[in-house]
mmCIF file of C-alpha atoms in Angstrom:
data_model
loop_
_atom_site.group_PDB
_atom_site.id
_atom_site.type_symbol
_atom_site.label_atom_id
_atom_site.label_comp_id
_atom_site.label_asym_id
_atom_site.label_seq_id
_atom_site.Cartn_x
_atom_site.Cartn_y
_atom_site.Cartn_z
ATOM 1 C CA GLU A 570 0.123 -0.012 0.029
ATOM 2 C CA ALA A 571 1.620 3.400 -0.879
ATOM 3 C CA THR A 572 2.046 6.117 1.752
ATOM 4 C CA PRO A 573 0.024 8.838 1.078
ATOM 5 C CA ALA A 574 3.020 11.083 0.585
ATOM 6 C CA VAL A 575 4.322 8.791 -2.235
ATOM 7 C CA ALA A 576 0.825 9.006 -3.470
ATOM 8 C CA ALA A 577 0.710 12.357 -3.949
ATOM 9 C CA ALA A 578 3.845 12.653 -5.346
ATOM 10 C CA GLU A 579 2.622 10.188 -7.713
ATOM 11 C CA SER A 580 -0.154 12.070 -8.600
ATOM 12 C CA ALA A 581 1.969 15.194 -8.865
ATOM 13 C CA LYS A 582 3.901 13.329 -11.179
ATOM 14 C CA THR A 583 0.960 12.205 -13.826
ATOM 15 C CA ASP A 584 -0.685 15.798 -13.407
ATOM 16 C CA ALA A 585 2.827 17.104 -14.581
ATOM 17 C CA HIS A 586 3.105 14.079 -17.405
ATOM 18 C CA GLN A 587 -0.597 15.079 -18.565
ATOM 19 C CA GLN A 588 0.110 18.858 -18.885
ATOM 20 C CA THR A 589 3.440 18.141 -20.991
ATOM 21 C CA GLN A 590 1.466 15.434 -22.981
ATOM 22 C CA GLY A 591 -1.827 16.731 -25.169
ATOM 23 C CA PRO A 592 -1.420 19.949 -27.207
ATOM 24 C CA ARG A 593 -1.998 23.410 -25.303
ATOM 25 C CA PRO A 594 -4.542 25.752 -26.605
ATOM 26 C CA ILE A 595 -2.650 29.186 -27.755
ATOM 27 C CA GLN A 596 -4.998 31.074 -25.518
ATOM 28 C CA VAL A 597 -2.058 29.816 -22.477
ATOM 29 C CA LEU A 598 0.160 32.308 -24.128
ATOM 30 C CA GLU A 599 -1.691 35.072 -22.366
ATOM 31 C CA GLN A 600 -0.072 34.392 -19.151
ATOM 32 C CA TYR A 601 3.313 34.892 -20.893
ATOM 33 C CA GLY A 602 2.442 38.443 -22.039
ATOM 34 C CA ILE A 603 1.282 38.051 -25.579
ATOM 35 C CA ALA A 604 -1.787 40.377 -26.058
ATOM 36 C CA THR A 605 -5.492 38.624 -26.878
ATOM 37 C CA GLY A 606 -5.791 40.572 -30.052
ATOM 38 C CA ASP A 607 -2.293 38.985 -31.107
ATOM 39 C CA ILE A 608 -3.389 35.572 -30.113
ATOM 40 C CA LYS A 609 -6.803 36.020 -32.133
ATOM 41 C CA LYS A 610 -4.460 37.387 -35.478
ATOM 42 C CA PHE A 611 -2.664 33.691 -34.590
ATOM 43 C CA MET A 612 -5.888 31.749 -34.659
ATOM 44 C CA GLU A 613 -6.979 33.564 -38.057
ATOM 45 C CA ALA A 614 -3.919 32.223 -39.690
ATOM 46 C CA GLY A 615 -4.437 28.494 -38.509
ATOM 47 C CA PHE A 616 -2.802 28.346 -35.395
ATOM 48 C CA PHE A 617 -4.591 26.960 -32.414
ATOM 49 C CA THR A 618 -1.806 25.241 -30.163
ATOM 50 C CA VAL A 619 1.625 26.426 -28.484
ATOM 51 C CA GLU A 620 2.481 23.355 -31.144
ATOM 52 C CA SER A 621 1.964 24.684 -33.782
ATOM 53 C CA ILE A 622 3.481 27.761 -33.644
ATOM 54 C CA ALA A 623 6.738 26.110 -32.278
ATOM 55 C CA TYR A 624 7.013 23.828 -34.874
ATOM 56 C CA ALA A 625 6.596 26.022 -37.906
ATOM 57 C CA PRO A 626 9.122 27.382 -39.763
ATOM 58 C CA LYS A 627 9.698 31.243 -39.343
ATOM 59 C CA LYS A 628 8.428 32.547 -42.512
ATOM 60 C CA ASN A 629 4.837 31.354 -41.754
ATOM 61 C CA ILE A 630 5.187 33.030 -38.607
ATOM 62 C CA LEU A 631 6.296 36.224 -40.010
ATOM 63 C CA ALA A 632 3.496 36.079 -42.743
ATOM 64 C CA VAL A 633 0.527 36.031 -40.016
ATOM 65 C CA LYS A 634 -1.280 39.430 -40.731
ATOM 66 C CA GLY A 635 -1.208 42.046 -38.569
ATOM 67 C CA ILE A 636 2.187 40.905 -36.600
ATOM 68 C CA SER A 637 5.166 42.573 -36.473
ATOM 69 C CA ASP A 638 8.721 41.131 -36.590
ATOM 70 C CA ILE A 639 9.398 41.707 -33.184
ATOM 71 C CA LYS A 640 6.029 40.214 -31.960
ATOM 72 C CA ALA A 641 6.694 37.047 -34.074
ATOM 73 C CA GLU A 642 10.330 36.797 -32.492
ATOM 74 C CA LYS A 643 8.287 37.417 -28.838
ATOM 75 C CA VAL A 644 5.861 34.834 -29.654
ATOM 76 C CA MET A 645 8.302 32.176 -31.346
ATOM 77 C CA ALA A 646 10.573 32.687 -28.401
ATOM 78 C CA GLU A 647 7.736 31.957 -25.453
ATOM 79 C CA CYS A 648 6.340 28.804 -27.557
ATOM 80 C CA THR A 649 9.903 27.545 -27.714
ATOM 81 C CA LYS A 650 10.566 27.771 -24.247
ATOM 82 C CA LEU A 651 7.072 26.082 -23.577
ATOM 83 C CA VAL A 652 7.327 23.238 -25.966
ATOM 84 C CA PRO A 653 10.580 20.616 -25.621
ATOM 85 C CA MET A 654 12.243 20.569 -28.786
ATOM 86 C CA GLY A 655 15.928 19.054 -27.736
ATOM 87 C CA PHE A 656 17.476 16.092 -27.755
ATOM 88 C CA THR A 657 16.150 13.406 -25.397
ATOM 89 C CA THR A 658 17.733 10.201 -24.826
ATOM 90 C CA ALA A 659 16.763 7.445 -26.568
ATOM 91 C CA VAL A 660 15.237 5.651 -23.219
ATOM 92 C CA ALA A 661 13.119 8.620 -22.720
ATOM 93 C CA TYR A 662 11.676 8.310 -26.639
ATOM 94 C CA ASP A 663 11.217 4.369 -25.747
ATOM 95 C CA LEU A 664 8.845 5.218 -23.221
ATOM 96 C CA ALA A 665 6.608 7.632 -25.167
ATOM 97 C CA ARG A 666 6.407 4.957 -28.209
ATOM 98 C CA LYS A 667 5.501 2.520 -25.289
ATOM 99 C CA GLU A 668 2.668 4.902 -24.566
ATOM 100 C CA ILE A 669 1.384 5.269 -28.339
ATOM 101 C CA ILE A 670 -2.106 3.621 -28.686
ATOM 102 C CA CYS A 671 -3.100 1.728 -31.771
ATOM 103 C CA ILE A 672 -6.685 1.060 -32.881
ATOM 104 C CA THR A 673 -7.582 -1.994 -34.172
ATOM 105 C CA THR A 674 -8.905 -2.345 -37.527
ATOM 106 C CA GLY A 675 -11.535 -5.081 -36.723
ATOM 107 C CA ALA A 676 -9.441 -7.811 -38.403
ATOM 108 C CA ARG A 677 -6.944 -9.705 -35.635
ATOM 109 C CA GLU A 678 -4.428 -10.932 -38.526
ATOM 110 C CA VAL A 679 -4.281 -7.150 -39.820
ATOM 111 C CA ASP A 680 -3.825 -6.138 -35.994
ATOM 112 C CA LYS A 681 -1.302 -8.737 -35.912
ATOM 113 C CA LEU A 682 0.458 -7.489 -38.834
ATOM 114 C CA LEU A 683 0.463 -4.087 -37.732
ATOM 115 C CA GLY A 684 1.906 -4.681 -34.482
ATOM 116 C CA GLY A 685 -1.397 -4.053 -32.636
ATOM 117 C CA GLY A 686 -3.292 -2.030 -35.126
ATOM 118 C CA ILE A 687 -3.026 1.627 -37.012
ATOM 119 C CA GLU A 688 -0.674 3.627 -35.056
ATOM 120 C CA THR A 689 -1.641 7.218 -33.463
ATOM 121 C CA GLY A 690 0.694 9.902 -34.227
ATOM 122 C CA SER A 691 1.700 9.055 -37.724
ATOM 123 C CA ILE A 692 0.338 9.228 -40.936
ATOM 124 C CA THR A 693 -0.725 5.514 -42.468
ATOM 125 C CA GLU A 694 -1.395 5.475 -46.071
ATOM 126 C CA LEU A 695 -3.499 2.569 -47.930
ATOM 127 C CA PHE A 696 -3.347 2.110 -51.194
ATOM 128 C CA GLY A 697 -4.777 -0.219 -54.195
ATOM 129 C CA GLU A 698 -6.912 -0.375 -57.129
ATOM 130 C CA PHE A 699 -10.773 0.410 -56.866
ATOM 131 C CA ARG A 700 -12.937 -2.192 -54.770
ATOM 132 C CA CYS A 701 -9.982 -3.718 -52.535
ATOM 133 C CA GLY A 702 -10.950 -2.291 -49.163
ATOM 134 C CA LYS A 703 -9.789 1.116 -48.736
ATOM 135 C CA THR A 704 -12.711 3.377 -47.916
ATOM 136 C CA GLN A 705 -14.959 0.132 -46.028
ATOM 137 C CA LEU A 706 -11.310 -0.365 -43.672
ATOM 138 C CA CYS A 707 -11.435 3.995 -43.356
ATOM 139 C CA HIS A 708 -15.312 3.605 -42.107
ATOM 140 C CA THR A 709 -14.429 0.649 -39.665
ATOM 141 C CA LEU A 710 -11.600 2.683 -38.232
ATOM 142 C CA CYS A 711 -14.251 5.728 -37.649
ATOM 143 C CA VAL A 712 -16.426 3.279 -35.483
ATOM 144 C CA THR A 713 -13.260 1.273 -33.472
ATOM 145 C CA CYS A 714 -11.574 4.584 -32.538
ATOM 146 C CA GLN A 715 -14.403 5.248 -30.466
ATOM 147 C CA LEU A 716 -13.812 2.117 -28.249
ATOM 148 C CA PRO A 717 -12.541 1.615 -24.787
ATOM 149 C CA ILE A 718 -8.716 1.556 -24.916
ATOM 150 C CA ALA A 719 -8.774 -1.709 -23.124
ATOM 151 C CA GLN A 720 -10.936 -2.963 -26.558
ATOM 152 C CA GLY A 721 -8.390 -1.609 -28.528
ATOM 153 C CA GLY A 722 -9.820 1.703 -29.258
ATOM 154 C CA ALA A 723 -8.623 5.081 -28.538
ATOM 155 C CA GLU A 724 -11.848 6.801 -26.893
ATOM 156 C CA GLY A 725 -11.950 9.881 -29.215
ATOM 157 C CA MET A 726 -13.821 11.003 -31.797
ATOM 158 C CA ALA A 727 -13.269 10.921 -35.928
ATOM 159 C CA LEU A 728 -12.742 13.157 -38.530
ATOM 160 C CA TYR A 729 -13.231 12.191 -42.090
ATOM 161 C CA VAL A 730 -12.405 14.412 -45.194
ATOM 162 C CA ASP A 731 -14.495 12.814 -48.021
ATOM 163 C CA THR A 732 -12.996 13.496 -51.495
ATOM 164 C CA GLU A 733 -14.640 11.161 -53.524
ATOM 165 C CA GLY A 734 -18.192 11.473 -52.011
ATOM 166 C CA THR A 735 -18.230 7.529 -50.704
ATOM 167 C CA PHE A 736 -18.513 8.719 -47.015
ATOM 168 C CA ARG A 737 -21.355 6.402 -46.046
ATOM 169 C CA PRO A 738 -22.987 6.740 -42.556
ATOM 170 C CA GLU A 739 -25.243 3.470 -42.794
ATOM 171 C CA ARG A 740 -21.965 1.683 -42.927
ATOM 172 C CA LEU A 741 -20.929 3.395 -39.333
ATOM 173 C CA ARG A 742 -24.300 1.910 -38.124
ATOM 174 C CA ALA A 743 -23.747 -1.491 -39.201
ATOM 175 C CA VAL A 744 -20.308 -1.402 -37.783
ATOM 176 C CA ALA A 745 -21.643 0.158 -34.709
ATOM 177 C CA GLU A 746 -23.945 -2.743 -33.892
ATOM 178 C CA ARG A 747 -21.333 -5.211 -34.504
ATOM 179 C CA TYR A 748 -19.629 -3.869 -31.178
ATOM 180 C CA ASN A 749 -22.645 -3.069 -29.262
ATOM 181 C CA LEU A 750 -22.424 0.729 -29.489
ATOM 182 C CA ASP A 751 -25.084 3.131 -29.999
ATOM 183 C CA PRO A 752 -25.228 4.228 -33.675
ATOM 184 C CA GLU A 753 -26.735 7.365 -33.148
ATOM 185 C CA ASP A 754 -24.024 7.943 -30.475
ATOM 186 C CA VAL A 755 -21.238 6.691 -32.702
ATOM 187 C CA LEU A 756 -22.341 8.772 -35.585
ATOM 188 C CA ALA A 757 -22.526 12.088 -33.580
ATOM 189 C CA ASN A 758 -18.910 11.326 -32.935
ATOM 190 C CA VAL A 759 -17.895 11.560 -36.526
ATOM 191 C CA ALA A 760 -17.480 15.201 -38.000
ATOM 192 C CA CYS A 761 -17.233 14.529 -41.762
ATOM 193 C CA ALA A 762 -17.180 17.288 -44.184
ATOM 194 C CA ARG A 763 -16.511 16.559 -48.042
ATOM 195 C CA ALA A 764 -13.741 18.423 -50.073
ATOM 196 C CA PHE A 765 -14.468 19.859 -53.569
ATOM 197 C CA ASN A 766 -10.821 20.929 -54.661
ATOM 198 C CA THR A 767 -7.282 20.711 -53.444
ATOM 199 C CA ASP A 768 -7.362 24.332 -51.951
ATOM 200 C CA HIS A 769 -10.627 23.827 -50.112
ATOM 201 C CA GLN A 770 -9.105 20.299 -49.006
ATOM 202 C CA GLN A 771 -5.983 21.807 -47.330
ATOM 203 C CA GLN A 772 -8.654 24.297 -45.913
ATOM 204 C CA LEU A 773 -10.011 21.750 -44.257
ATOM 205 C CA LEU A 774 -7.468 20.657 -42.324
ATOM 206 C CA GLN A 775 -7.344 24.438 -41.010
ATOM 207 C CA GLN A 776 -10.869 23.572 -39.840
ATOM 208 C CA ALA A 777 -9.572 20.405 -38.605
ATOM 209 C CA SER A 778 -7.291 21.848 -36.239
ATOM 210 C CA ALA A 779 -9.403 23.916 -34.804
ATOM 211 C CA MET A 780 -12.017 21.077 -33.681
ATOM 212 C CA MET A 781 -9.255 19.326 -32.207
ATOM 213 C CA ALA A 782 -7.808 21.981 -30.074
ATOM 214 C CA GLU A 783 -11.281 21.970 -28.467
ATOM 215 C CA ASN A 784 -12.445 17.933 -28.493
ATOM 216 C CA HIS A 785 -10.498 14.794 -27.880
ATOM 217 C CA PHE A 786 -10.184 13.287 -31.519
ATOM 218 C CA ALA A 787 -8.628 9.994 -32.306
ATOM 219 C CA ILE A 788 -8.026 9.722 -36.146
ATOM 220 C CA ILE A 789 -8.503 11.902 -39.068
ATOM 221 C CA VAL A 790 -9.220 9.888 -42.175
ATOM 222 C CA VAL A 791 -8.599 11.436 -45.808
ATOM 223 C CA ASP A 792 -10.218 9.423 -48.357
ATOM 224 C CA SER A 793 -8.743 9.809 -50.762
ATOM 225 C CA ALA A 794 -5.715 12.330 -50.439
ATOM 226 C CA THR A 795 -4.878 12.008 -54.265
ATOM 227 C CA ALA A 796 -7.916 12.176 -56.065
ATOM 228 C CA LEU A 797 -8.619 15.263 -56.845
ATOM 229 C CA TYR A 798 -5.027 16.175 -57.343
ATOM 230 C CA ARG A 799 -5.251 13.916 -60.366
ATOM 231 C CA THR A 800 -8.187 16.028 -61.858
ATOM 232 C CA ASP A 801 -7.137 19.455 -60.535
ATOM 233 C CA TYR A 802 -3.609 19.063 -62.128
ATOM 234 C CA SER A 803 -2.663 17.523 -65.680
ATOM 235 C CA GLY A 804 -0.221 17.002 -67.489
ATOM 236 C CA ARG A 805 3.656 17.222 -67.420
ATOM 237 C CA ASN A 806 3.507 21.262 -67.083
ATOM 238 C CA GLU A 807 1.838 20.830 -63.929
ATOM 239 C CA LEU A 808 3.410 18.354 -62.208
ATOM 240 C CA ALA A 809 5.757 20.507 -60.315
ATOM 241 C CA ALA A 810 2.891 22.504 -58.989
ATOM 242 C CA ARG A 811 0.924 19.700 -58.064
ATOM 243 C CA GLN A 812 3.768 17.722 -55.876
ATOM 244 C CA VAL A 813 4.503 21.142 -54.098
ATOM 245 C CA HIS A 814 0.960 21.489 -53.336
ATOM 246 C CA LEU A 815 0.390 17.851 -52.328
ATOM 247 C CA GLY A 816 3.541 18.040 -50.165
ATOM 248 C CA LYS A 817 2.587 21.047 -48.317
ATOM 249 C CA PHE A 818 -0.856 18.964 -47.701
ATOM 250 C CA LEU A 819 1.075 16.179 -46.205
ATOM 251 C CA ARG A 820 2.919 18.609 -44.180
ATOM 252 C CA SER A 821 0.115 19.847 -42.694
ATOM 253 C CA LEU A 822 -1.273 16.093 -41.865
ATOM 254 C CA THR A 823 1.776 15.300 -40.611
ATOM 255 C CA ASN A 824 1.731 18.253 -37.776
ATOM 256 C CA ILE A 825 -1.681 17.632 -36.861
ATOM 257 C CA ALA A 826 -0.435 13.537 -36.061
ATOM 258 C CA GLU A 827 2.372 15.419 -33.868
ATOM 259 C CA GLU A 828 0.442 18.163 -32.175
ATOM 260 C CA PHE A 829 -2.585 16.282 -31.391
ATOM 261 C CA GLY A 830 -1.179 12.492 -31.535
ATOM 262 C CA VAL A 831 -4.231 11.476 -33.299
ATOM 263 C CA ALA A 832 -4.078 8.601 -35.800
ATOM 264 C CA VAL A 833 -3.977 9.672 -39.788
ATOM 265 C CA VAL A 834 -5.293 7.644 -42.201
ATOM 266 C CA VAL A 835 -4.834 8.520 -45.969
ATOM 267 C CA THR A 836 -5.921 6.337 -48.975
ATOM 268 C CA ASN A 837 -4.218 6.751 -52.088
ATOM 269 C CA GLN A 838 -5.240 5.478 -55.606
ATOM 270 C CA VAL A 839 -2.601 3.976 -58.211
ATOM 271 C CA VAL A 840 -1.447 4.077 -61.525
ATOM 272 C CA ALA A 841 -0.823 1.218 -63.994
ATOM 273 C CA ASN A 842 2.968 1.125 -65.556
ATOM 274 C CA VAL A 843 1.784 1.140 -69.044
ATOM 275 C CA ASP A 844 4.700 0.887 -71.162
ATOM 276 C CA GLY A 845 4.962 -2.628 -72.221
ATOM 277 C CA SER A 846 8.647 -3.355 -71.199
ATOM 278 C CA ALA A 847 8.059 -3.240 -67.620
ATOM 279 C CA GLN A 848 5.083 -5.757 -67.198
ATOM 280 C CA MET A 849 7.058 -8.539 -68.384
ATOM 281 C CA TYR A 850 9.388 -8.526 -65.608
ATOM 282 C CA GLN A 851 7.024 -6.684 -62.715
ATOM 283 C CA ALA A 852 4.687 -9.075 -60.746
ATOM 284 C CA ASP A 853 2.874 -6.286 -59.860
ATOM 285 C CA ALA A 854 2.565 -3.175 -62.714
ATOM 286 C CA LYS A 855 0.735 -1.057 -60.217
ATOM 287 C CA LYS A 856 2.279 2.143 -57.935
ATOM 288 C CA PRO A 857 0.705 4.189 -55.734
ATOM 289 C CA ILE A 858 0.275 8.024 -57.170
ATOM 290 C CA GLY A 859 2.173 10.902 -55.904
ATOM 291 C CA GLY A 860 5.635 9.853 -56.455
ATOM 292 C CA HIS A 861 8.440 10.580 -54.075
ATOM 293 C CA ILE A 862 6.394 13.516 -51.733
ATOM 294 C CA MET A 863 3.618 10.814 -50.966
ATOM 295 C CA ALA A 864 6.450 8.316 -50.115
ATOM 296 C CA HIS A 865 8.342 10.082 -47.811
ATOM 297 C CA ALA A 866 5.840 11.995 -45.876
ATOM 298 C CA SER A 867 3.605 8.735 -45.144
ATOM 299 C CA THR A 868 5.022 6.561 -41.922
ATOM 300 C CA THR A 869 3.559 3.195 -42.744
ATOM 301 C CA ARG A 870 2.276 2.136 -46.281
ATOM 302 C CA LEU A 871 0.018 -0.476 -46.460
ATOM 303 C CA SER A 872 -0.998 -1.981 -49.993
ATOM 304 C CA LEU A 873 -4.197 -3.494 -50.636
ATOM 305 C CA ARG A 874 -5.561 -6.045 -53.189
ATOM 306 C CA LYS A 875 -8.541 -8.366 -53.837
ATOM 307 C CA GLY A 876 -8.363 -11.792 -52.697
ATOM 308 C CA ARG A 877 -11.292 -14.323 -53.723
ATOM 309 C CA GLY A 878 -14.893 -13.236 -52.973
ATOM 310 C CA GLU A 879 -15.163 -10.790 -49.685
ATOM 311 C CA GLN A 880 -11.503 -11.436 -48.836
ATOM 312 C CA ARG A 881 -8.742 -8.683 -49.108
ATOM 313 C CA ILE A 882 -5.109 -8.913 -48.764
ATOM 314 C CA MET A 883 -2.972 -6.361 -46.805
ATOM 315 C CA LYS A 884 0.935 -6.180 -47.255
ATOM 316 C CA VAL A 885 2.974 -4.009 -45.571
ATOM 317 C CA TYR A 886 4.784 -1.687 -48.034
ATOM 318 C CA ASP A 887 7.080 0.112 -46.302
ATOM 319 C CA SER A 888 7.662 1.165 -42.343
ATOM 320 C CA PRO A 889 10.242 1.936 -40.258
ATOM 321 C CA CYS A 890 9.795 -1.161 -37.649
ATOM 322 C CA LEU A 891 7.082 -3.518 -39.376
ATOM 323 C CA PRO A 892 8.696 -6.154 -41.077
ATOM 324 C CA GLU A 893 7.317 -7.099 -44.429
ATOM 325 C CA GLY A 894 4.413 -9.542 -44.575
ATOM 326 C CA GLU A 895 0.875 -10.087 -45.583
ATOM 327 C CA ALA A 896 -2.305 -10.420 -43.770
ATOM 328 C CA ILE A 897 -5.589 -11.606 -45.105
ATOM 329 C CA PHE A 898 -8.863 -9.946 -43.877
ATOM 330 C CA GLY A 899 -12.719 -9.765 -45.175
ATOM 331 C CA ILE A 900 -15.575 -7.083 -46.052
ATOM 332 C CA TYR A 901 -18.510 -8.022 -44.485
ATOM 333 C CA GLU A 902 -21.860 -6.023 -43.694
ATOM 334 C CA ASP A 903 -20.754 -5.143 -40.582
ATOM 335 C CA GLY A 904 -17.334 -3.791 -41.458
ATOM 336 C CA VAL A 905 -14.039 -5.203 -41.856
ATOM 337 C CA GLY A 906 -13.119 -8.343 -39.924
ATOM 338 C CA ASP A 907 -11.536 -12.087 -39.906
ATOM 339 C CA ALA A 908 -11.899 -13.684 -42.826
ATOM 340 C CA ARG A 909 -14.364 -16.400 -42.953
ATOM 341 C CA ASP A 910 -13.947 -19.337 -44.941
#
């Protein structure tokens, strides 16, 4: 039995830990002598947390309307003091990694392959051709992220950015019933937006940050991150502009993952390799679009392909810590689950 003093020290420790954990709202800066009006200007520019300012490059801060260079310097100095951004030992990193929550995908084999599920705090990319289960997996994750941590959830809300018009609330209902959750509550915890063009898609992320600063979200899904880029930019002459824009979008997603510790799941389309020579040597001539920009931005890349019937196969395509492997799962009326024979 712990003595009261030890218990108090422990609780103080956890309090301090909770303060250092989640993101701090930008309003905290008022205590450090930053004017309320200036904080408002930062919020209009899309900065809602102390971390967002600390992680932003200097030119982004200087570009905020109505903030002088001297003020910008002061704000940056205060934020850098509040957010630890130096070196730490690998031991501390290891402890932090152990606390990372994984969200179950609904299929045991897939969770095993991914070391527990979809990792929070990083970007997971799902790619594959049509009808291989990308959207269905996204829908299932929007429900499982609301489960208690003991059941493989993350006890948070879900945010869904839909670029292809494929978001279906009735799918969420079916998954909710499978987990004995109240479908109405589940739907109330999912915020969804339809993106109509690439600039709108980027703007929605700014709104997402504002919402995340106020409520506890567990996952943000972008289905699909690249569909609009394929149509808004066409041809070789617009390729550079497209990649720059896509790079900025993915950077914003990375920042959201780092700042709020949410799982970011993006789906990606594929392109067929049409020059005849390649097909003779390659087993799979389809590769994800978005080029190197997309490849470097996603932490974990998972490729999906169709098996027989309802079965789908997931393969780890690229990951900093997972070995390459495959897992079979199935898509059923109640979402993604273990493959049934």
